[in-house]
Amino acid sequence: MSTRWREGEVLVVLDDVRDYQDLESYLPPAESRFKLLITTRRQWLGESFEQLNLEVLSEAASLELLVSFVGEARIDREINEAKQLCGDLGYLPLGLELVGRYLKRKQDLSLAQTQCT
């Protein structure tokens, strides 16, 4: 990596890391200009890393995020389905954003049609 960026600080993002051993050889030295952000669902990082635990959204916050993409009227018409959708997506912001953006483009698709079976 260091041959591509010769100056300044660089943020390296490793998303959804499942096994520390898989990424260990890619880690920059501790006192490097490369800063590392790792996302994972596992609790194995140890003392070498500063850990920030993030919780999922509440149901109310999830609905609010969904409303920001598809509009309040649409959510109000199918509030039970909207709540179910938020739960199906695990109250995770990224999932809600992706589905919200999709629903915004697909105005004829009801929230009920998106439910897991």
PDB file of C-alpha atoms in Angstrom:
ATOM      1  CA  MET A   1       0.000   0.000   0.000  1.00  0.00           C
ATOM      2  CA  SER A   2       2.732   2.476   0.872  1.00  0.00           C
ATOM      3  CA  THR A   3       3.993   2.654  -2.726  1.00  0.00           C
ATOM      4  CA  ARG A   4       0.667   4.046  -3.988  1.00  0.00           C
ATOM      5  CA  TRP A   5       0.251   6.902  -1.505  1.00  0.00           C
ATOM      6  CA  ARG A   6       3.502   8.609  -0.725  1.00  0.00           C
ATOM      7  CA  GLU A   7       2.269  11.532   1.394  1.00  0.00           C
ATOM      8  CA  GLY A   8      -0.376  12.270   4.020  1.00  0.00           C
ATOM      9  CA  GLU A   9      -2.495  10.061   6.183  1.00  0.00           C
ATOM     10  CA  VAL A  10      -4.510   7.233   4.675  1.00  0.00           C
ATOM     11  CA  LEU A  11      -7.618   5.592   6.131  1.00  0.00           C
ATOM     12  CA  VAL A  12      -7.948   1.897   5.306  1.00  0.00           C
ATOM     13  CA  VAL A  13     -11.416   0.403   5.863  1.00  0.00           C
ATOM     14  CA  LEU A  14     -11.826  -3.348   6.251  1.00  0.00           C
ATOM     15  CA  ASP A  15     -15.523  -4.188   6.398  1.00  0.00           C
ATOM     16  CA  ASP A  16     -17.180  -7.257   7.949  1.00  0.00           C
ATOM     17  CA  VAL A  17     -13.950  -8.919   9.067  1.00  0.00           C
ATOM     18  CA  ARG A  18     -14.655 -12.450  10.226  1.00  0.00           C
ATOM     19  CA  ASP A  19     -11.198 -13.758  11.042  1.00  0.00           C
ATOM     20  CA  TYR A  20      -8.290 -11.733  12.402  1.00  0.00           C
ATOM     21  CA  GLN A  21      -5.742 -14.113  10.856  1.00  0.00           C
ATOM     22  CA  ASP A  22      -7.079 -13.329   7.381  1.00  0.00           C
ATOM     23  CA  LEU A  23      -6.245  -9.649   7.748  1.00  0.00           C
ATOM     24  CA  GLU A  24      -3.179  -9.727   9.993  1.00  0.00           C
ATOM     25  CA  SER A  25      -0.700  -9.585   7.110  1.00  0.00           C
ATOM     26  CA  TYR A  26      -2.450  -6.457   5.748  1.00  0.00           C
ATOM     27  CA  LEU A  27      -2.209  -4.442   8.968  1.00  0.00           C
ATOM     28  CA  PRO A  28       0.021  -1.369   8.853  1.00  0.00           C
ATOM     29  CA  PRO A  29       2.640  -0.806  11.572  1.00  0.00           C
ATOM     30  CA  ALA A  30       1.245   0.758  14.758  1.00  0.00           C
ATOM     31  CA  GLU A  31       3.044   4.101  14.271  1.00  0.00           C
ATOM     32  CA  SER A  32       2.135   4.405  10.612  1.00  0.00           C
ATOM     33  CA  ARG A  33       0.413   7.154   8.657  1.00  0.00           C
ATOM     34  CA  PHE A  34      -2.108   4.479   7.697  1.00  0.00           C
ATOM     35  CA  LYS A  35      -5.110   4.425  10.011  1.00  0.00           C
ATOM     36  CA  LEU A  36      -7.266   1.334  10.099  1.00  0.00           C
ATOM     37  CA  LEU A  37     -11.028   1.047  10.574  1.00  0.00           C
ATOM     38  CA  ILE A  38     -12.306  -2.506  10.976  1.00  0.00           C
ATOM     39  CA  THR A  39     -15.966  -3.460  11.117  1.00  0.00           C
ATOM     40  CA  THR A  40     -16.920  -6.825  12.532  1.00  0.00           C
ATOM     41  CA  ARG A  41     -19.685  -8.526  14.463  1.00  0.00           C
ATOM     42  CA  ARG A  42     -17.140 -10.424  16.524  1.00  0.00           C
ATOM     43  CA  GLN A  43     -15.627  -9.398  19.843  1.00  0.00           C
ATOM     44  CA  TRP A  44     -12.052 -10.597  19.310  1.00  0.00           C
ATOM     45  CA  LEU A  45      -9.930  -7.555  18.578  1.00  0.00           C
ATOM     46  CA  GLY A  46      -8.071  -7.406  21.881  1.00  0.00           C
ATOM     47  CA  GLU A  47      -6.030  -4.659  23.508  1.00  0.00           C
ATOM     48  CA  SER A  48      -4.210  -3.562  20.346  1.00  0.00           C
ATOM     49  CA  PHE A  49      -7.387  -1.968  19.032  1.00  0.00           C
ATOM     50  CA  GLU A  50      -9.647   0.792  20.267  1.00  0.00           C
ATOM     51  CA  GLN A  51     -13.115  -0.680  20.178  1.00  0.00           C
ATOM     52  CA  LEU A  52     -16.384   1.166  19.605  1.00  0.00           C
ATOM     53  CA  ASN A  53     -19.514  -0.930  20.025  1.00  0.00           C
ATOM     54  CA  LEU A  54     -22.516   0.196  17.991  1.00  0.00           C
ATOM     55  CA  GLU A  55     -26.044  -0.910  18.705  1.00  0.00           C
ATOM     56  CA  VAL A  56     -28.805  -1.413  16.171  1.00  0.00           C
ATOM     57  CA  LEU A  57     -31.457   1.286  15.795  1.00  0.00           C
ATOM     58  CA  SER A  58     -34.640   1.304  17.840  1.00  0.00           C
ATOM     59  CA  GLU A  59     -37.875   0.541  16.033  1.00  0.00           C
ATOM     60  CA  ALA A  60     -38.819   4.237  16.120  1.00  0.00           C
ATOM     61  CA  ALA A  61     -35.446   5.330  14.709  1.00  0.00           C
ATOM     62  CA  SER A  62     -35.667   2.615  12.045  1.00  0.00           C
ATOM     63  CA  LEU A  63     -39.090   3.833  10.959  1.00  0.00           C
ATOM     64  CA  GLU A  64     -37.836   7.417  10.903  1.00  0.00           C
ATOM     65  CA  LEU A  65     -34.956   6.409   8.635  1.00  0.00           C
ATOM     66  CA  LEU A  66     -37.321   4.534   6.331  1.00  0.00           C
ATOM     67  CA  VAL A  67     -39.638   7.571   6.230  1.00  0.00           C
ATOM     68  CA  SER A  68     -36.701   9.727   5.131  1.00  0.00           C
ATOM     69  CA  PHE A  69     -36.463   7.665   1.938  1.00  0.00           C
ATOM     70  CA  VAL A  70     -40.044   6.739   1.077  1.00  0.00           C
ATOM     71  CA  GLY A  71     -42.098   9.444   2.776  1.00  0.00           C
ATOM     72  CA  GLU A  72     -44.366   9.502   5.792  1.00  0.00           C
ATOM     73  CA  ALA A  73     -47.618   8.938   3.892  1.00  0.00           C
ATOM     74  CA  ARG A  74     -46.404   5.667   2.416  1.00  0.00           C
ATOM     75  CA  ILE A  75     -45.198   4.384   5.778  1.00  0.00           C
ATOM     76  CA  ASP A  76     -48.415   5.475   7.526  1.00  0.00           C
ATOM     77  CA  ARG A  77     -50.476   3.494   4.976  1.00  0.00           C
ATOM     78  CA  GLU A  78     -48.561   0.312   5.803  1.00  0.00           C
ATOM     79  CA  ILE A  79     -47.287   0.911   9.320  1.00  0.00           C
ATOM     80  CA  ASN A  80     -47.475  -2.745  10.413  1.00  0.00           C
ATOM     81  CA  GLU A  81     -45.624  -3.871   7.305  1.00  0.00           C
ATOM     82  CA  ALA A  82     -43.056  -1.108   7.837  1.00  0.00           C
ATOM     83  CA  LYS A  83     -42.430  -2.293  11.398  1.00  0.00           C
ATOM     84  CA  GLN A  84     -42.087  -5.862  10.148  1.00  0.00           C
ATOM     85  CA  LEU A  85     -39.658  -4.755   7.440  1.00  0.00           C
ATOM     86  CA  CYS A  86     -37.506  -2.908   9.984  1.00  0.00           C
ATOM     87  CA  GLY A  87     -37.400  -6.045  12.123  1.00  0.00           C
ATOM     88  CA  ASP A  88     -36.616  -8.266   9.130  1.00  0.00           C
ATOM     89  CA  LEU A  89     -33.663  -5.980   8.374  1.00  0.00           C
ATOM     90  CA  GLY A  90     -32.419  -6.295  11.944  1.00  0.00           C
ATOM     91  CA  TYR A  91     -32.882  -2.551  12.588  1.00  0.00           C
ATOM     92  CA  LEU A  92     -29.581  -2.049  10.754  1.00  0.00           C
ATOM     93  CA  PRO A  93     -29.130   1.386   9.139  1.00  0.00           C
ATOM     94  CA  LEU A  94     -27.410   0.114   5.998  1.00  0.00           C
ATOM     95  CA  GLY A  95     -30.142  -2.425   5.257  1.00  0.00           C
ATOM     96  CA  LEU A  96     -32.842   0.152   5.890  1.00  0.00           C
ATOM     97  CA  GLU A  97     -31.124   2.652   3.617  1.00  0.00           C
ATOM     98  CA  LEU A  98     -30.686   0.163   0.777  1.00  0.00           C
ATOM     99  CA  VAL A  99     -34.295  -1.025   0.943  1.00  0.00           C
ATOM    100  CA  GLY A 100     -35.534   2.535   1.451  1.00  0.00           C
ATOM    101  CA  ARG A 101     -33.732   3.730  -1.673  1.00  0.00           C
ATOM    102  CA  TYR A 102     -35.081   0.751  -3.614  1.00  0.00           C
ATOM    103  CA  LEU A 103     -38.647   1.433  -2.453  1.00  0.00           C
ATOM    104  CA  LYS A 104     -38.268   5.090  -3.386  1.00  0.00           C
ATOM    105  CA  ARG A 105     -37.546   4.035  -6.981  1.00  0.00           C
ATOM    106  CA  LYS A 106     -40.313   1.398  -6.969  1.00  0.00           C
ATOM    107  CA  GLN A 107     -43.349   3.473  -6.025  1.00  0.00           C
ATOM    108  CA  ASP A 108     -45.741   0.709  -7.132  1.00  0.00           C
ATOM    109  CA  LEU A 109     -44.150  -1.877  -4.811  1.00  0.00           C
ATOM    110  CA  SER A 110     -45.946  -2.205  -1.485  1.00  0.00           C
ATOM    111  CA  LEU A 111     -44.060  -2.773   1.740  1.00  0.00           C
ATOM    112  CA  ALA A 112     -45.984  -6.029   2.150  1.00  0.00           C
ATOM    113  CA  GLN A 113     -44.415  -7.282  -1.090  1.00  0.00           C
ATOM    114  CA  THR A 114     -40.941  -6.854   0.396  1.00  0.00           C
ATOM    115  CA  GLN A 115     -41.548  -9.096   3.400  1.00  0.00           C
ATOM    116  CA  CYS A 116     -39.547 -12.246   3.929  1.00  0.00           C
ATOM    117  CA  THR A 117     -41.536 -15.437   3.626  1.00  0.00           C
TER     118      THR A 117
END
